XYZ file of C-alpha atoms in Angstrom:
298
model
C -0.050 0.036 0.091
C 3.015 2.352 -0.226
C 3.163 2.151 3.475
C 5.262 0.626 6.220
C 3.526 -1.815 8.566
C 5.053 -2.831 11.948
C 3.802 -5.560 14.178
C 4.512 -5.749 18.067
C 2.941 -8.786 20.013
C 3.317 -10.098 23.531
C 3.177 -13.910 23.259
C 4.157 -16.939 25.193
C 7.385 -17.435 23.275
C 9.155 -15.968 20.355
C 7.955 -18.751 17.716
C 4.221 -18.197 18.578
C 4.840 -14.378 18.234
C 6.411 -14.756 15.004
C 4.023 -17.212 13.510
C 1.116 -14.834 14.514
C 2.819 -12.046 12.860
C 3.503 -14.022 9.725
C -0.235 -14.450 9.499
C -1.010 -10.687 10.037
C 1.487 -9.952 7.263
C -0.456 -12.353 4.716
C -3.794 -10.502 5.503
C -2.376 -6.934 4.860
C -0.988 -8.337 1.546
C -4.448 -9.934 0.765
C -6.001 -6.419 1.379
C -3.299 -4.938 -0.687
C -4.278 -7.039 -3.570
C -7.946 -5.960 -3.213
C -7.466 -2.203 -2.667
C -4.301 -0.878 -4.162
C -4.242 1.156 -7.195
C -0.707 0.212 -7.677
C -1.739 -3.377 -8.317
C -3.162 -3.730 -11.903
C -5.362 -6.496 -10.974
C -7.036 -4.993 -7.891
C -10.725 -4.443 -7.536
C -10.072 -0.751 -6.980
C -8.507 -0.816 -10.545
C -11.348 -2.702 -12.168
C -13.918 -0.302 -10.814
C -11.695 2.630 -12.275
C -11.337 0.929 -15.576
C -15.018 0.709 -15.961
C -16.013 4.106 -14.837
C -18.970 5.351 -16.937
C -19.083 2.025 -18.718
C -20.707 -0.620 -16.450
C -20.926 -1.938 -12.988
C -18.298 -4.189 -11.511
C -18.838 -7.194 -9.394
C -16.556 -7.180 -6.390
C -15.993 -8.950 -2.959
C -18.650 -8.236 -0.353
C -15.986 -6.717 2.119
C -14.792 -4.233 -0.578
C -18.385 -3.154 -1.220
C -18.959 -3.017 2.475
C -15.903 -0.768 2.892
C -16.808 1.720 -0.042
C -20.431 1.886 1.699
C -18.705 3.041 4.997
C -16.496 5.192 3.030
C -19.713 6.996 1.648
C -21.203 7.345 5.016
C -18.070 9.175 6.175
C -18.370 11.397 3.084
C -21.970 12.245 4.049
C -21.192 13.165 7.684
C -18.169 15.268 6.589
C -20.195 17.074 3.821
C -17.681 15.611 1.129
C -14.511 16.561 3.017
C -13.636 12.916 2.861
C -14.223 11.310 -0.565
C -12.761 8.155 -2.137
C -13.297 9.379 -5.688
C -10.345 11.927 -4.965
C -8.431 9.479 -6.967
C -9.682 11.569 -10.052
C -7.721 14.770 -9.205
C -5.536 16.212 -11.610
C -2.183 16.402 -9.660
C -0.375 18.380 -12.444
C -1.141 21.415 -10.567
C 0.353 20.286 -7.386
C 4.015 19.908 -6.634
C 4.547 21.399 -3.257
C 8.078 22.201 -3.860
C 10.144 25.446 -4.066
C 8.913 26.077 -7.643
C 5.375 26.607 -6.260
C 5.052 30.268 -5.691
C 1.515 30.763 -6.263
C -1.900 29.049 -6.003
C -3.951 28.433 -9.448
C -6.913 30.583 -9.983
C -10.339 29.263 -8.701
C -11.633 28.409 -12.102
C -8.654 26.168 -12.913
C -8.698 24.511 -9.408
C -12.195 23.660 -9.590
C -11.811 21.966 -12.927
C -9.194 19.594 -11.393
C -11.910 18.223 -8.902
C -14.969 18.431 -11.137
C -15.093 14.450 -11.188
C -14.838 14.254 -7.448
C -18.243 13.336 -6.046
C -19.010 10.260 -3.688
C -22.622 10.490 -4.731
C -21.638 9.266 -8.060
C -20.488 5.871 -6.686
C -23.375 3.654 -7.503
C -23.569 0.580 -5.192
C -25.899 -2.323 -5.926
C -25.975 -4.229 -2.646
C -28.042 -7.187 -4.069
C -25.701 -7.729 -6.897
C -22.649 -7.012 -4.983
C -21.619 -4.469 -7.857
C -20.047 -0.815 -7.948
C -20.127 1.567 -10.764
C -18.687 5.066 -10.854
C -21.149 6.944 -12.874
C -18.696 9.257 -15.162
C -15.748 8.413 -17.267
C -12.499 9.629 -15.732
C -13.693 9.030 -12.274
C -11.427 7.072 -9.951
C -11.582 5.761 -6.581
C -8.565 5.304 -4.080
C -8.382 3.958 -0.656
C -5.603 6.028 0.509
C -7.556 7.663 3.125
C -9.233 4.576 4.836
C -7.212 1.519 3.254
C -4.253 1.304 5.756
C -6.701 1.746 8.704
C -8.914 -0.940 7.503
C -5.814 -3.385 6.938
C -4.759 -2.396 10.505
C -8.064 -3.358 11.932
C -7.960 -6.657 9.961
C -4.483 -7.406 11.096
C -5.269 -6.963 14.802
C -8.273 -9.308 14.217
C -6.138 -12.071 12.749
C -3.606 -11.521 15.740
C -6.457 -11.773 18.368
C -7.934 -14.796 16.697
C -4.566 -16.591 17.017
C -4.587 -15.972 20.791
C -2.542 -12.762 20.889
C -3.989 -10.896 23.879
C -1.799 -7.816 23.637
C -0.104 -5.918 20.760
C 0.117 -2.972 18.376
C -0.200 -2.683 14.625
C 1.446 0.408 13.297
C 0.290 1.249 9.858
C 2.917 4.054 8.804
C 2.196 5.972 11.988
C -1.701 4.958 12.251
C -1.707 2.621 15.410
C -4.143 0.208 16.761
C -3.534 -1.215 20.240
C -5.051 -3.856 22.461
C -4.269 -5.451 25.798
C -1.449 -4.167 28.094
C 2.270 -4.063 28.303
C 4.261 -6.680 30.131
C 4.052 -4.513 33.400
C 0.371 -4.282 33.095
C 0.139 -0.607 32.163
C -1.620 0.729 28.940
C 0.311 1.408 25.925
C 1.939 4.885 25.828
C 1.525 6.638 22.407
C 3.297 9.870 21.192
C 1.769 12.325 19.118
C 4.264 14.093 16.742
C 5.514 17.668 17.066
C 4.282 19.334 13.896
C 7.624 21.354 13.604
C 9.748 18.379 14.518
C 8.178 15.319 13.413
C 10.872 13.150 14.737
C 10.001 13.606 18.224
C 6.644 13.800 20.316
C 5.242 16.839 21.689
C 2.933 14.824 24.005
C 1.722 11.359 24.857
C -1.417 9.460 25.645
C -2.025 6.254 27.470
C -4.285 4.301 25.394
C -5.307 0.430 25.129
C -7.828 -1.026 22.825
C -7.758 2.229 20.912
C -6.463 3.458 17.511
C -4.788 6.719 16.607
C -4.416 8.213 13.275
C -2.664 11.465 12.382
C -2.917 13.868 9.247
C -1.103 17.052 8.870
C 0.979 19.468 6.710
C 4.263 19.158 8.659
C 5.498 16.691 6.030
C 4.636 18.378 2.978
C 3.617 22.025 2.577
C 4.198 25.181 0.806
C 4.447 28.735 2.015
C 2.955 31.342 -0.391
C 2.859 35.068 0.555
C 3.641 34.199 4.151
C 0.625 31.694 4.466
C 1.241 28.049 4.864
C -0.779 25.534 2.704
C -1.054 21.938 3.267
C -0.434 19.150 0.677
C -4.375 18.149 1.603
C -6.628 19.304 -1.229
C -10.092 20.427 -0.393
C -12.374 18.214 -2.703
C -14.858 21.037 -3.294
C -12.424 23.832 -4.210
C -9.508 22.042 -5.645
C -7.236 24.298 -3.582
C -4.923 23.283 -0.745
C -6.154 23.985 2.741
C -4.745 26.128 5.595
C -5.255 26.575 9.196
C -4.268 23.366 10.762
C -0.583 21.581 10.985
C -1.876 18.352 12.396
C -4.998 16.385 13.424
C -4.914 13.241 15.614
C -8.021 11.093 15.932
C -8.586 8.447 18.566
C -11.214 5.827 18.553
C -11.589 2.107 18.739
C -11.251 1.412 15.015
C -8.070 2.241 12.921
C -10.186 2.585 9.894
C -12.315 5.264 11.290
C -9.596 7.007 12.726
C -7.788 6.862 9.324
C -11.019 8.198 7.663
C -11.533 11.144 9.745
C -8.144 12.562 10.380
C -7.846 14.224 6.831
C -11.383 15.672 6.581
C -10.921 17.594 9.784
C -7.858 19.084 8.438
C -10.079 20.239 5.534
C -12.902 21.305 7.560
C -10.943 23.564 10.003
C -10.858 23.643 13.709
C -14.287 24.813 14.806
C -16.229 22.676 12.305
C -13.920 19.781 12.825
C -14.148 19.774 16.408
C -18.045 20.223 16.390
C -18.345 17.135 14.126
C -15.816 14.961 16.365
C -17.771 15.929 19.568
C -20.913 14.653 17.984
C -19.574 11.093 17.292
C -19.643 8.622 20.151
C -16.164 7.167 21.269
C -14.229 9.539 18.906
C -11.876 11.947 20.130
C -9.348 14.404 18.607
C -6.298 16.619 19.159
C -5.652 19.427 16.768
C -2.804 21.768 16.522
C -3.296 24.912 14.265
C -0.903 26.824 12.203
C -0.115 29.175 15.287
C 0.713 26.156 17.356
C -2.441 26.400 19.401
C -3.594 23.070 20.904
C -7.324 22.027 20.728
C -8.875 18.995 21.960
C -12.351 17.278 21.731
C -14.572 17.072 25.069
C -13.206 13.896 26.726
C -9.487 14.086 26.115
C -6.652 14.341 28.601
C -3.036 15.052 27.343
C -0.016 14.697 29.254
C 2.580 17.429 28.074
């Protein structure tokens, strides 16, 4: 999936632990074959190849994942959208050569095919069709979280009572450390991503972070994220990083980026309405915001 996965387990012995991890790796590879647009035979690419032409019969789990993705699109008012794959990336290089934003009309043209409502799902036939030619789906905003959840389930089914699945920084934890305490997870400092600015004690929880500290551009003194607003086609500004905490890595993964797009006030308002979901936001001025029920150790 273009991401590094790491597995940590507490097991009776090394052999049992390694065998369990091997099975988790097999599961992640299986999901990659289904979802990755870098795999020509993936079901994601089958759907993209037939965009505007005909429905594609897919596995039930992929259809259900697409259905859940569309529900997240609905609650975020389109700030999350798996049809982002159709965006024209030629305008966005986010390097030193980028000294201005494209005009509004040009930007809008780059996102005119992005619309989750045009993903036509037939539950009875187990098919999906993209309504218009040129549309493309991609699971970059939800796939690694889904894979982490599935890998965790495999490990638990094999009797692993405690561990961490780390999907390129998006983590899901369960059980406890050997000393009986909860897992301690660091949240990256947006200005020095190699070190944490704070930590959280979590167990049986996932955390996913999205932000502009890895890739951004400054134009006329204003910092713009590499995250593109699906509605405007323009990069967003205002937030350096968002960390989402909830029991599901898939949901945490899917909610992190749209909160960046929505902004502090609207994003916090959304998260505060969803049960068992919390968030930590750092804005462009290094101000910290948290949802209602979160306690941070600094």
